mmCIF file of C-alpha atoms and ligand atoms in Angstrom:
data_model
loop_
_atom_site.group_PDB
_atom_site.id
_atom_site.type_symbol
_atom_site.label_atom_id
_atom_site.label_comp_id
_atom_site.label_asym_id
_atom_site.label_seq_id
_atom_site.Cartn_x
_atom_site.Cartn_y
_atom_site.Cartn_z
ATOM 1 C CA UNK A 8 -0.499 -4.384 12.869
ATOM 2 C CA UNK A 9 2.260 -3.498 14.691
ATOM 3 C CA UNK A 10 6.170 -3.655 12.920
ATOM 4 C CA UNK A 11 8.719 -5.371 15.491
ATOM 5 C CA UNK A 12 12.054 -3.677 14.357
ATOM 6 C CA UNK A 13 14.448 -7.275 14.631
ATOM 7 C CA UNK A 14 17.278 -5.958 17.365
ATOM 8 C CA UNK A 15 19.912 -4.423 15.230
ATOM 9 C CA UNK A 16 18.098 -3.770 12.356
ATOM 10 C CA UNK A 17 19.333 -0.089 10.951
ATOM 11 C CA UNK A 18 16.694 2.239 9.820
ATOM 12 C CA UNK A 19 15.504 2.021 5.646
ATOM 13 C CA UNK A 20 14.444 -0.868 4.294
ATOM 14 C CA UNK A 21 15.758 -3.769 6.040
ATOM 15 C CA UNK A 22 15.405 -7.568 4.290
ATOM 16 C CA UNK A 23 12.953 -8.992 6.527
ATOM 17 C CA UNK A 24 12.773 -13.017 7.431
ATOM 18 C CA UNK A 25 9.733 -13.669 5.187
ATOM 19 C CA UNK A 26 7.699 -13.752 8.065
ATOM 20 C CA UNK A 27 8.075 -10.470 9.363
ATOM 21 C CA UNK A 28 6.661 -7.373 8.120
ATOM 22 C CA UNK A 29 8.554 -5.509 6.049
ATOM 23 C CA UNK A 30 10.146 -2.513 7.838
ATOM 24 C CA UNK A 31 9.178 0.703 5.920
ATOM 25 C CA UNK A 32 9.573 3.905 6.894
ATOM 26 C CA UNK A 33 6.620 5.449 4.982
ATOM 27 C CA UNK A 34 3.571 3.476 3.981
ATOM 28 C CA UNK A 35 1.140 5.429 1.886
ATOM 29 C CA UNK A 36 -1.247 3.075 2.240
ATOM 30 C CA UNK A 37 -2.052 3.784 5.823
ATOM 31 C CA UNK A 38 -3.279 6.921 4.996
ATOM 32 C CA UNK A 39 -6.168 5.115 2.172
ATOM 33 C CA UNK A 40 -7.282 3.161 4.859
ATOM 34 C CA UNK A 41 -10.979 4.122 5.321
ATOM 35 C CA UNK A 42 -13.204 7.072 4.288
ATOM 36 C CA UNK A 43 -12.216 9.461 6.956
ATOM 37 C CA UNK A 44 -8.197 9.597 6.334
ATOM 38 C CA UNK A 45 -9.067 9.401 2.903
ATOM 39 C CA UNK A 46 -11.287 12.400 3.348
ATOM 40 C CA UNK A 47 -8.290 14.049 4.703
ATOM 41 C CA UNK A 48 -5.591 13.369 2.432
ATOM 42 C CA UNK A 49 -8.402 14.439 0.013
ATOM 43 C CA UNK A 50 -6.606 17.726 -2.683
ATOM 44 C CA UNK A 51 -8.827 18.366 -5.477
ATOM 45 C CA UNK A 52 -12.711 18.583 -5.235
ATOM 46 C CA UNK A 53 -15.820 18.666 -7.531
ATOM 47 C CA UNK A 54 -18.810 20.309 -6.753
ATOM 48 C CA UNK A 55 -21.872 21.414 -8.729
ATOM 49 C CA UNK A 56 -20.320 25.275 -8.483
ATOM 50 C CA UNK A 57 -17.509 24.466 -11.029
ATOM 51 C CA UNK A 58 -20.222 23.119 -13.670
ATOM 52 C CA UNK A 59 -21.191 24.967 -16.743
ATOM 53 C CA UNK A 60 -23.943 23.384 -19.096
ATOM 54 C CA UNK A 61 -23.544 24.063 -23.124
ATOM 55 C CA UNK A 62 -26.941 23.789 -24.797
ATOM 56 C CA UNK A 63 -27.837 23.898 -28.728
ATOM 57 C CA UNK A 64 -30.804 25.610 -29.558
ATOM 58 C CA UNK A 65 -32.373 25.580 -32.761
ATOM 59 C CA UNK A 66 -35.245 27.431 -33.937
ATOM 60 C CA UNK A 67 -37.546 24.903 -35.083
ATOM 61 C CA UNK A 68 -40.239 22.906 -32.553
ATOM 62 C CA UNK A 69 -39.902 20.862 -29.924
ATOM 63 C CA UNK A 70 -36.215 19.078 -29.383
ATOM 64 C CA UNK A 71 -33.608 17.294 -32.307
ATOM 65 C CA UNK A 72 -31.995 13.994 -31.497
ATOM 66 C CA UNK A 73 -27.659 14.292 -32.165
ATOM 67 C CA UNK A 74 -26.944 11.236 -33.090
ATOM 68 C CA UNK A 75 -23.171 11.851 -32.203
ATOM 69 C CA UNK A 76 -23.982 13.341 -29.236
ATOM 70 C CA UNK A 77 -26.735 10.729 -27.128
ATOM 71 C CA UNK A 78 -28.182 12.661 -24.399
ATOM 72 C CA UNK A 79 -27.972 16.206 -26.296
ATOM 73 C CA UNK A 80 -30.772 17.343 -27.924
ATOM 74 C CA UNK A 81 -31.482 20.893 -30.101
ATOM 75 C CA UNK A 82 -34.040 22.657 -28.400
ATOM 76 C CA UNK A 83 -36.942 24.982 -29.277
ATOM 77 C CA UNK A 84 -36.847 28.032 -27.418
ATOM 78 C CA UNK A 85 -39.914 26.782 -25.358
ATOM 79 C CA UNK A 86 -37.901 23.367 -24.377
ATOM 80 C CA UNK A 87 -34.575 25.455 -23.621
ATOM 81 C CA UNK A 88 -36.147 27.230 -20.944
ATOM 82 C CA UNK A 89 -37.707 23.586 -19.763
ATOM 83 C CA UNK A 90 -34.013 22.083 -19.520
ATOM 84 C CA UNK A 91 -32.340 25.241 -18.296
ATOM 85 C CA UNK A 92 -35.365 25.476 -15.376
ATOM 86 C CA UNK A 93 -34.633 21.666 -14.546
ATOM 87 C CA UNK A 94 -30.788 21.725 -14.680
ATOM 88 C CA UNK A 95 -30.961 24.963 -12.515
ATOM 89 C CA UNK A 96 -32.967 23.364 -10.065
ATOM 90 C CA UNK A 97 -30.616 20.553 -10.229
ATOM 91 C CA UNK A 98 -27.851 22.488 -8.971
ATOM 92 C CA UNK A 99 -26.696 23.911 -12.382
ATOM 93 C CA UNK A 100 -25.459 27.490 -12.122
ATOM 94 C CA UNK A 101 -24.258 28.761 -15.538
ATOM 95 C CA UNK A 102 -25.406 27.427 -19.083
ATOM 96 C CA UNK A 103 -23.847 28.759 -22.418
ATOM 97 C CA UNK A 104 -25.081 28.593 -25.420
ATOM 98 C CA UNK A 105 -25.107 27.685 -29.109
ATOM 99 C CA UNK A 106 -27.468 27.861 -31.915
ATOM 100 C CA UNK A 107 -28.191 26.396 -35.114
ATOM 101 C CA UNK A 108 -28.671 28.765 -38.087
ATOM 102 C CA UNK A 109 -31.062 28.042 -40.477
ATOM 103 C CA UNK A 110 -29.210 27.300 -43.949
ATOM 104 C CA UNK A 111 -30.691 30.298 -45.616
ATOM 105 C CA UNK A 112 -29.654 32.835 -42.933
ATOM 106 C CA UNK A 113 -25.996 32.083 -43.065
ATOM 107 C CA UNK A 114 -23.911 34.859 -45.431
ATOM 108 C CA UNK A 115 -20.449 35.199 -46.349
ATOM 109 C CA UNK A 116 -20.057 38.057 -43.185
ATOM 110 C CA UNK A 117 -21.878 36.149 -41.065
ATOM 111 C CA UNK A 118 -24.548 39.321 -40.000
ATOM 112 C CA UNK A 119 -27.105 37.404 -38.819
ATOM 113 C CA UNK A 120 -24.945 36.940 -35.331
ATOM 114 C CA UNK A 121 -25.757 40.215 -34.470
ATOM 115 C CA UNK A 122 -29.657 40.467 -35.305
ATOM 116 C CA UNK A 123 -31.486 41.745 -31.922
ATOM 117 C CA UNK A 124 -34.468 39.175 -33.279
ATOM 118 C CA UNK A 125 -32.503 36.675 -33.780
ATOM 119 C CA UNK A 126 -32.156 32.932 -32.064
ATOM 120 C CA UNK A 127 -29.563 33.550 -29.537
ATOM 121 C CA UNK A 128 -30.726 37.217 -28.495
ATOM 122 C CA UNK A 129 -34.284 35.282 -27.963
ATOM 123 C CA UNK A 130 -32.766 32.675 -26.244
ATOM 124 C CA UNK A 131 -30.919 35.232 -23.566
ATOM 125 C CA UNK A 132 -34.122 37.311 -22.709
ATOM 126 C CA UNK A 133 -36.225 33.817 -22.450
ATOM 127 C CA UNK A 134 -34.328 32.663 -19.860
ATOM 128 C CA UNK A 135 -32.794 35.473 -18.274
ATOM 129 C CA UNK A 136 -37.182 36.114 -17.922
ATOM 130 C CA UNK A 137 -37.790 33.389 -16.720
ATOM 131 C CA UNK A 138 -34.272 32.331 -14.517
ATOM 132 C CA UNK A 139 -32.494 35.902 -13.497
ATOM 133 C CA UNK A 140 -30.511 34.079 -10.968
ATOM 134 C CA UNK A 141 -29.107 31.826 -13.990
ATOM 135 C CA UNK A 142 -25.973 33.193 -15.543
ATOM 136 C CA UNK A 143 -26.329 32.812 -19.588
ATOM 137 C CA UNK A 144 -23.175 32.844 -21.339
ATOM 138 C CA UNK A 145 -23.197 33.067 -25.132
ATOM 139 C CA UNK A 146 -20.224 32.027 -27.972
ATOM 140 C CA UNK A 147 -18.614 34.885 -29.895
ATOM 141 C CA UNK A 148 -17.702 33.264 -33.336
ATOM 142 C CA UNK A 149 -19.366 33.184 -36.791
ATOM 143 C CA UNK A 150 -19.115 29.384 -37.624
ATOM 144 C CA UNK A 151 -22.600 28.864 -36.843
ATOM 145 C CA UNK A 152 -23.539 32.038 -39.500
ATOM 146 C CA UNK A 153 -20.933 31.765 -41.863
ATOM 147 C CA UNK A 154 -21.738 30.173 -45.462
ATOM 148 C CA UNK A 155 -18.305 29.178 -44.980
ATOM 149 C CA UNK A 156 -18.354 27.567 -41.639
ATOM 150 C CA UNK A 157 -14.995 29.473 -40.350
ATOM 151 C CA UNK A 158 -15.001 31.703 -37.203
ATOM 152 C CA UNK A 159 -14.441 34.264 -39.344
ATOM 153 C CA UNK A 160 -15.060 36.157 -42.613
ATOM 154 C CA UNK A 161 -12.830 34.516 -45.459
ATOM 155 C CA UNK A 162 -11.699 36.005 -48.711
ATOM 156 C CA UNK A 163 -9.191 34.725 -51.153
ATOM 157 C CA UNK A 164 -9.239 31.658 -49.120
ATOM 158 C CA UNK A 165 -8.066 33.111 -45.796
ATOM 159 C CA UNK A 166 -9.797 33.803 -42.866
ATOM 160 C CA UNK A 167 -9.552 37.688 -42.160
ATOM 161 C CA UNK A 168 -9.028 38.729 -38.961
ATOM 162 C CA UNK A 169 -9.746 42.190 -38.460
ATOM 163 C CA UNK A 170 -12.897 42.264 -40.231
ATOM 164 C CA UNK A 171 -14.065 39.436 -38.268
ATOM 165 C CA UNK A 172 -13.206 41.434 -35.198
ATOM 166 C CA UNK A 173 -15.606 44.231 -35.827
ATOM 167 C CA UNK A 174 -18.029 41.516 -36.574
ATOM 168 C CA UNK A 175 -17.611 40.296 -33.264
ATOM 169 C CA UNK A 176 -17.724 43.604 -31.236
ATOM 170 C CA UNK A 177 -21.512 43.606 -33.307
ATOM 171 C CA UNK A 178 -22.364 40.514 -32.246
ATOM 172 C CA UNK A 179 -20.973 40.699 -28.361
ATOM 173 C CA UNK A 180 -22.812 43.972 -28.148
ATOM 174 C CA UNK A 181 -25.961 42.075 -29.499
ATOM 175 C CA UNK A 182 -25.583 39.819 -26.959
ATOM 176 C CA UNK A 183 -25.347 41.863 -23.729
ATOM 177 C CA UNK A 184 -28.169 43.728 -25.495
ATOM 178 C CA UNK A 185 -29.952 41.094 -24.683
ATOM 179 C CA UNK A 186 -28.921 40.202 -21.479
ATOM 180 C CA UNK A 187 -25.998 37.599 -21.702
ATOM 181 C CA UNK A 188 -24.045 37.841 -18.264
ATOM 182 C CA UNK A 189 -20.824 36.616 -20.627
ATOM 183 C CA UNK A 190 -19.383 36.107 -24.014
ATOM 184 C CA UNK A 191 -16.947 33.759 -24.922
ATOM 185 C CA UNK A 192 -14.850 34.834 -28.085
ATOM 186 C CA UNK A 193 -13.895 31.227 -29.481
ATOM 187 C CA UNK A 194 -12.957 32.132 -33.045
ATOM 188 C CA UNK A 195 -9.215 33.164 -32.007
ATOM 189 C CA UNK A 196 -8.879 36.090 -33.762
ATOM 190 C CA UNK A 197 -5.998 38.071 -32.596
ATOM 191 C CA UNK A 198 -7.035 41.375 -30.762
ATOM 192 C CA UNK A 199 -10.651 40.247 -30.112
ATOM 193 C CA UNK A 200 -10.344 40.007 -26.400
ATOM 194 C CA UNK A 201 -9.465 44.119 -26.156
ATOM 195 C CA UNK A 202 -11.393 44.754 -29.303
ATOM 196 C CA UNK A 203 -14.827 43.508 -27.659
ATOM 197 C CA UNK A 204 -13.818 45.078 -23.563
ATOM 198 C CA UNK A 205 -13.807 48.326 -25.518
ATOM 199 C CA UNK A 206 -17.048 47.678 -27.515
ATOM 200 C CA UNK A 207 -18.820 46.739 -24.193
ATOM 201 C CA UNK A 208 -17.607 49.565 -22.009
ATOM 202 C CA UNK A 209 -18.354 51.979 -24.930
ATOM 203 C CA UNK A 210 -22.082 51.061 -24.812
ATOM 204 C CA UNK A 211 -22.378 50.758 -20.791
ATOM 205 C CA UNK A 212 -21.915 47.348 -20.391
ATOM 206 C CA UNK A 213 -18.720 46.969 -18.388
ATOM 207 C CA UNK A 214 -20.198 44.414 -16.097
ATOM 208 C CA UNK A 215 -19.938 41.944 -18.564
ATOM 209 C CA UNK A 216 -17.401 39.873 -18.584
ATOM 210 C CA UNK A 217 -15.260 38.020 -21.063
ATOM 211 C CA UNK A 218 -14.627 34.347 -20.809
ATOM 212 C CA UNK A 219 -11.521 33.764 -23.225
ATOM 213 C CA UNK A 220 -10.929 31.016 -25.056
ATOM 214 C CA UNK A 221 -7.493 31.775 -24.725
ATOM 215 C CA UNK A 222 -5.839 28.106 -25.333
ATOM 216 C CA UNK A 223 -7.903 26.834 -28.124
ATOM 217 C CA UNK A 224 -6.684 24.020 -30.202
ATOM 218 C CA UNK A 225 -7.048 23.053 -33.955
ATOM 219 C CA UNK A 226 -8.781 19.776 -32.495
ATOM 220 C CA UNK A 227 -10.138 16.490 -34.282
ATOM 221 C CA UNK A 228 -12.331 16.469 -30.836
ATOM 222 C CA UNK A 229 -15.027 18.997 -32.332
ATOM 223 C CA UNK A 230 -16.393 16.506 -34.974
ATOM 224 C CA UNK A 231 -19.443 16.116 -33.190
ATOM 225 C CA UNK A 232 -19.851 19.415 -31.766
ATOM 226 C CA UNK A 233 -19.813 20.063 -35.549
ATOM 227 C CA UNK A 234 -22.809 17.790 -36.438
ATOM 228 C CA UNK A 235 -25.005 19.431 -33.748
ATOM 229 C CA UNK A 236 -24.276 22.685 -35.381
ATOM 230 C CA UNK A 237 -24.253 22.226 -38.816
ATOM 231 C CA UNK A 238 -20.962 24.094 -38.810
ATOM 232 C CA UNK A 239 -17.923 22.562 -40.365
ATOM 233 C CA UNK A 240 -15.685 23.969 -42.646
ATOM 234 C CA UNK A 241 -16.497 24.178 -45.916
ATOM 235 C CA UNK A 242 -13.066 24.371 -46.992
ATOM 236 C CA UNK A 243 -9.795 23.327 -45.177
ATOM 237 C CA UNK A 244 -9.664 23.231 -41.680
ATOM 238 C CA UNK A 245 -9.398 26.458 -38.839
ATOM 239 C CA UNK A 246 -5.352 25.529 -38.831
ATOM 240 C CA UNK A 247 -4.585 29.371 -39.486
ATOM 241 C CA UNK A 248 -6.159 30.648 -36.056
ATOM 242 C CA UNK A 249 -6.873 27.762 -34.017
ATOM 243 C CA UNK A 250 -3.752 26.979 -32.225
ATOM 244 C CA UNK A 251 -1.164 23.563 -33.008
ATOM 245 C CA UNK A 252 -1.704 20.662 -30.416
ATOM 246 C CA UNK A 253 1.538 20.431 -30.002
ATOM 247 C CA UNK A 254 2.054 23.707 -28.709
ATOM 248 C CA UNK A 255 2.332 24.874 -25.255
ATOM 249 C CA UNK A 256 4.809 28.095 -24.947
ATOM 250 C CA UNK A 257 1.923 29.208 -27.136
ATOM 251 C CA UNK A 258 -0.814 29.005 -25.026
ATOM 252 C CA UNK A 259 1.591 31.573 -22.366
ATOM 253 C CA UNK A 260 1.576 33.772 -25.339
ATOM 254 C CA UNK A 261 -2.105 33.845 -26.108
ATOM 255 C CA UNK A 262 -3.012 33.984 -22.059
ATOM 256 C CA UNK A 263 -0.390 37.554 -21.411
ATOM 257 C CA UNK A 264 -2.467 38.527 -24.575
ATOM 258 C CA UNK A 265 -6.234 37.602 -23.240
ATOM 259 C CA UNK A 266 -5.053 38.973 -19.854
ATOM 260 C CA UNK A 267 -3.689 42.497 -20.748
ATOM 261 C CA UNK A 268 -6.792 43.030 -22.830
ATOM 262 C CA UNK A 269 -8.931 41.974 -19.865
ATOM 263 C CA UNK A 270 -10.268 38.723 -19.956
ATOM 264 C CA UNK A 271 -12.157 37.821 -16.873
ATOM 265 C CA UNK A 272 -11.471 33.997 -17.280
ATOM 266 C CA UNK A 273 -9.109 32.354 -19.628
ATOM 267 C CA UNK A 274 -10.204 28.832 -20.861
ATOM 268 C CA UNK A 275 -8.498 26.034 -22.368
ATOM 269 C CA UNK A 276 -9.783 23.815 -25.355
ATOM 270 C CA UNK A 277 -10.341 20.967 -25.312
ATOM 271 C CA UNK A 278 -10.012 19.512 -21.623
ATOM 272 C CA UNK A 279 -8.716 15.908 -21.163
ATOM 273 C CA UNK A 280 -5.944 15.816 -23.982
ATOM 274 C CA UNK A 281 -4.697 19.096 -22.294
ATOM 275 C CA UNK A 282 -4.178 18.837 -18.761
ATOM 276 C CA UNK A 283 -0.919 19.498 -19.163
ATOM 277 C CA UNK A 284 -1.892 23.388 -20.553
ATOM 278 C CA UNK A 285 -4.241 24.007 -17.623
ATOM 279 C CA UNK A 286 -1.612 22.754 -15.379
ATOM 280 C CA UNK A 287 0.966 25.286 -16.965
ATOM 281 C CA UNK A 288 -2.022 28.517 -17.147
ATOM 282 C CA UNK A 289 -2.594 27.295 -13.669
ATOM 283 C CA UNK A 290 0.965 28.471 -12.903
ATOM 284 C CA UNK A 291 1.101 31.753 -14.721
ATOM 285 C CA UNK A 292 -2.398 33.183 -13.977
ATOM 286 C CA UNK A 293 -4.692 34.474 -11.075
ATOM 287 C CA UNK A 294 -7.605 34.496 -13.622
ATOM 288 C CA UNK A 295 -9.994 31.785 -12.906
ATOM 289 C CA UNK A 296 -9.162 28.971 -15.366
ATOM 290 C CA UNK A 297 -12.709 27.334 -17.254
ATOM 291 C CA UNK A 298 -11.975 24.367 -19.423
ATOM 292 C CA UNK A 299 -13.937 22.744 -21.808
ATOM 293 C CA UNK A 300 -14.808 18.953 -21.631
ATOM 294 C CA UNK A 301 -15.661 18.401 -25.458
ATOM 295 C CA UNK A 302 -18.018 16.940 -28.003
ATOM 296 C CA UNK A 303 -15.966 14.316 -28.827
ATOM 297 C CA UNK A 304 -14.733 14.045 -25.331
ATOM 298 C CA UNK A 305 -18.036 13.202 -24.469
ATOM 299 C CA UNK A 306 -19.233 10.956 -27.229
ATOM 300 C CA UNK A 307 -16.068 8.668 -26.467
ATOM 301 C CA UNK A 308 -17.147 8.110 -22.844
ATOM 302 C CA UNK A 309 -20.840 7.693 -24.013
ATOM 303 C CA UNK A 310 -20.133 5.217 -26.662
ATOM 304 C CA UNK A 311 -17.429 3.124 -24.039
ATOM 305 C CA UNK A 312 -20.507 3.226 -21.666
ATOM 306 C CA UNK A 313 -23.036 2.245 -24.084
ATOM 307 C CA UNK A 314 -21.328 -0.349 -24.935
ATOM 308 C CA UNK A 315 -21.028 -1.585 -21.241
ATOM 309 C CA UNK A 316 -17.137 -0.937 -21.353
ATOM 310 C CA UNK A 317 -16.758 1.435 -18.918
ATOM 311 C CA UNK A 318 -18.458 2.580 -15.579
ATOM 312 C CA UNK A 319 -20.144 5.645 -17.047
ATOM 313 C CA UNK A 320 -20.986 7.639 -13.635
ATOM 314 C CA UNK A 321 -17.205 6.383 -11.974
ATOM 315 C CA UNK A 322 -15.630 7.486 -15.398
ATOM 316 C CA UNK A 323 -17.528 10.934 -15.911
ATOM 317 C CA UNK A 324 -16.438 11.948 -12.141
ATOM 318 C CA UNK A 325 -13.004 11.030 -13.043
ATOM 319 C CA UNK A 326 -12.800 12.393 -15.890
ATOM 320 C CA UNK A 327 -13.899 15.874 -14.074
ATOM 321 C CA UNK A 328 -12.360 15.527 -11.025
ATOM 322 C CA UNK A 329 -9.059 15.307 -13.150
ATOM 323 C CA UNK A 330 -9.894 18.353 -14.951
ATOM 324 C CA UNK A 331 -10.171 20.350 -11.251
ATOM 325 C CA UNK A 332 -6.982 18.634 -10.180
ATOM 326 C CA UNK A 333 -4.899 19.968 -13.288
ATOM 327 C CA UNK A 334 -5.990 23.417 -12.270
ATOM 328 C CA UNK A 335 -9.480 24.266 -13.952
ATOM 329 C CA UNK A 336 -11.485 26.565 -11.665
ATOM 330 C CA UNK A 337 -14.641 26.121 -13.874
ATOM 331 C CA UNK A 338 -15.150 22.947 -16.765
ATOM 332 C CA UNK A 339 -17.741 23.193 -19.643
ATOM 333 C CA UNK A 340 -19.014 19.829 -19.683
ATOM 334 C CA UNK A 341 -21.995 18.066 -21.857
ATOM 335 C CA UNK A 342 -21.933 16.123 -18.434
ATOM 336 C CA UNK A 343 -22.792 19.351 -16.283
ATOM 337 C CA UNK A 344 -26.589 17.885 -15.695
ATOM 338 C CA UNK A 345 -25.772 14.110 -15.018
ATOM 339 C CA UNK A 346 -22.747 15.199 -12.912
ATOM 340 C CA UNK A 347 -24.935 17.408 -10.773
ATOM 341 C CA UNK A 348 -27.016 14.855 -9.812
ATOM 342 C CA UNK A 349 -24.451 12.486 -9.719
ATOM 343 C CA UNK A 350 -22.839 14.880 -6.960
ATOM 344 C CA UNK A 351 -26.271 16.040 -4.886
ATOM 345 C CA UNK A 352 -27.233 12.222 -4.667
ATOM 346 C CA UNK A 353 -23.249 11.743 -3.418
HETATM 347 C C1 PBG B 27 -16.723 27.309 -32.660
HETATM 348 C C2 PBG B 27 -16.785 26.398 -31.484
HETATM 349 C C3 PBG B 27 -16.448 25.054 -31.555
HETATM 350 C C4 PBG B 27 -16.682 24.525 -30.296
HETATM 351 C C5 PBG B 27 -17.132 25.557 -29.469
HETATM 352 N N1 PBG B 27 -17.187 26.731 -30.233
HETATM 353 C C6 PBG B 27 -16.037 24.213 -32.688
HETATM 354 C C7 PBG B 27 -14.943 24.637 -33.549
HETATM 355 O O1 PBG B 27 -14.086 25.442 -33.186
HETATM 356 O O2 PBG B 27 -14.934 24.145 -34.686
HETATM 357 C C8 PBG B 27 -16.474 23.077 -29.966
HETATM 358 C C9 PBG B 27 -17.151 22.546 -28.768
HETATM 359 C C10 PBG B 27 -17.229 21.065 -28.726
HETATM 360 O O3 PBG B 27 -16.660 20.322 -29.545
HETATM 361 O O4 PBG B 27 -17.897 20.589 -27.815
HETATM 362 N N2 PBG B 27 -16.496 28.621 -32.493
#
């Protein structure tokens, strides 16, 4: 369609006979058109690369239904390897992990994280056996261990953080012990970031790296995440360490922390409520950025879908492609298997 200027007409937006086209100097639209222009006018991408794939492991038989979670299961030791073979073969690159702890193994300090025998050491060597090329990342808090069900050890009410440091350094060390290729502190304890670089390179392992949970928010989007585990408070809520959502100078303060003790990635916590952080981390960081898609993240766009309100394949890509666009390198997502296919079958 070709725009006939009318003889005299001055350049701008010029009040067409109704007839005529309107004369506009830019039209946006021309560049939607079809595929191909779109293709080029094309900024952020998703691809199975950026895709990391939480599992819960328990350490009964066979798999457990989460009932806030449909389409997450608990699995056996035996069925993790199953899912992790499939999802790697699926295109999945990187799967981190988190356990449920039987009721009588959790203590007030929270030891058991740090048993060589125990379910998440297991879990590492299993698959790192039976999938080297598979990068295993593990979680670095004692919610799942603690009778309390804080990231930390509490006494007189409060959840200490030193102590709960060195309990970490135990349980990182554990971890790379047993082969993890990362740990992800997510208990925000100050000083845990240098504390556990400095227990790693002590013992040899300085080739594994630190994913931070460096923006991690005191968030009602965990409920479920919660349920899987077993592993809510007992007692208030993690207010005193997990950071205020409605802070974001914060989450600058927390990354020059993470990065002068050497974090190797930074994260923010949870993902679609806080575009806006990974936007601003984005600006102030050369780190790779991970974010994490949450529990209750996902169970709103499975229950929308179950219910035949929303499109759920259209709305999980969107929801990740606007995770990459706000800056997120890498984006833990319950999604990470669906959205792999979704991607390979294009
Ligand atoms: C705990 C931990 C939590 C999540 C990851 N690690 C929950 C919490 O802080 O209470 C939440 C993940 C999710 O909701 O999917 N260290």
């Amino acid at each position: 369609m070709r725009v006939r200027p009318r003889p005299g007409a001055s350049p701008g937006v010029a009040v067409p006979r109704f007839e005529e086209p309107l004369l506009l100097p830019q039209r946006p639209r021309r560049n939607r058109r079809n595929d191909v222009l779109r293709g080029f006018a094309r900024e952020a991408t998703l691809a199975q690369r950026h895709l990391v794939l939480p599992l819960f492991i328990h350490a009964g038989l066979g798999r457990e239904a989460i009932p806030s979670m449909p389409g997450c299961e608990r699995l056996s030791l035996s069925e993790l390897v199953t899912e992790a073979t499939a999802a790697h073969a699926e295109g999945i690159g990187a799967v981190i992990l988190f356990p449920k702890i039987a009721e009588d193994l959790k203590t007030s300090d929270g030891a058991e994280c740090h048993n060589d025998a125990g379910l998440v050491p297991q879990a590492v060597r299993a698959l790192k056996a039976t999938l080297p090329g598979l990068l295993v990342m593990t979680d670095i808090a004692l919610d799942p261990y603690n009778s309390d069900g804080h990231d930390g050890v509490v006494r007189d009410g409060y959840v200490q953080n030193d102590e709960t440091v060195r309990i970490l350094c135990r349980q990182a060390l554990c971890h790379a012990r047993a082969g993890a290729d990362v740990v992800a502190p997510s208990d925000m304890m100050d000083g845990r970031v240098g504390a556990l670089r400095a227990a790693l390179d002590g013992a040899g392992f300085v080739e594994v790296a630190i994913l931070a949970y460096t923006a991690k928010y005191a968030s009602a989007y965990y409920g479920p995440f919660r349920d899987a585990l077993d592993s809510a408070p007992k007692f208030g809520d993690k207010k005193t360490y997990q950071m205020d959502p409605a802070n974001r100078r914060e989450a600058l303060r927390e990354l020059a922390l993470d990065e002068a003790e050497g974090a190797d990635l930074v994260m923010v916590k949870p993902a679609g409520p806080y575009l806006d952080v990974i936007a601003l981390l984005r600006q102030h960081t050369a780190l790779p950025i991970a974010a994490y898609q949450v529990s209750g993240e996902y169970a709103m766009i499975k229950a929308a879908c179950h219910n035949g309100w929303l499109d759920e394949r259209k709305v999980v890509l969107e929801s990740l492609l606007g995770i990459r666009r706000a800056g997120a390198d890498l984006i833990l997502t319950y999604f990470a298997r669906q959205a792999a296919r979704w991607l390979r079958d294009g």
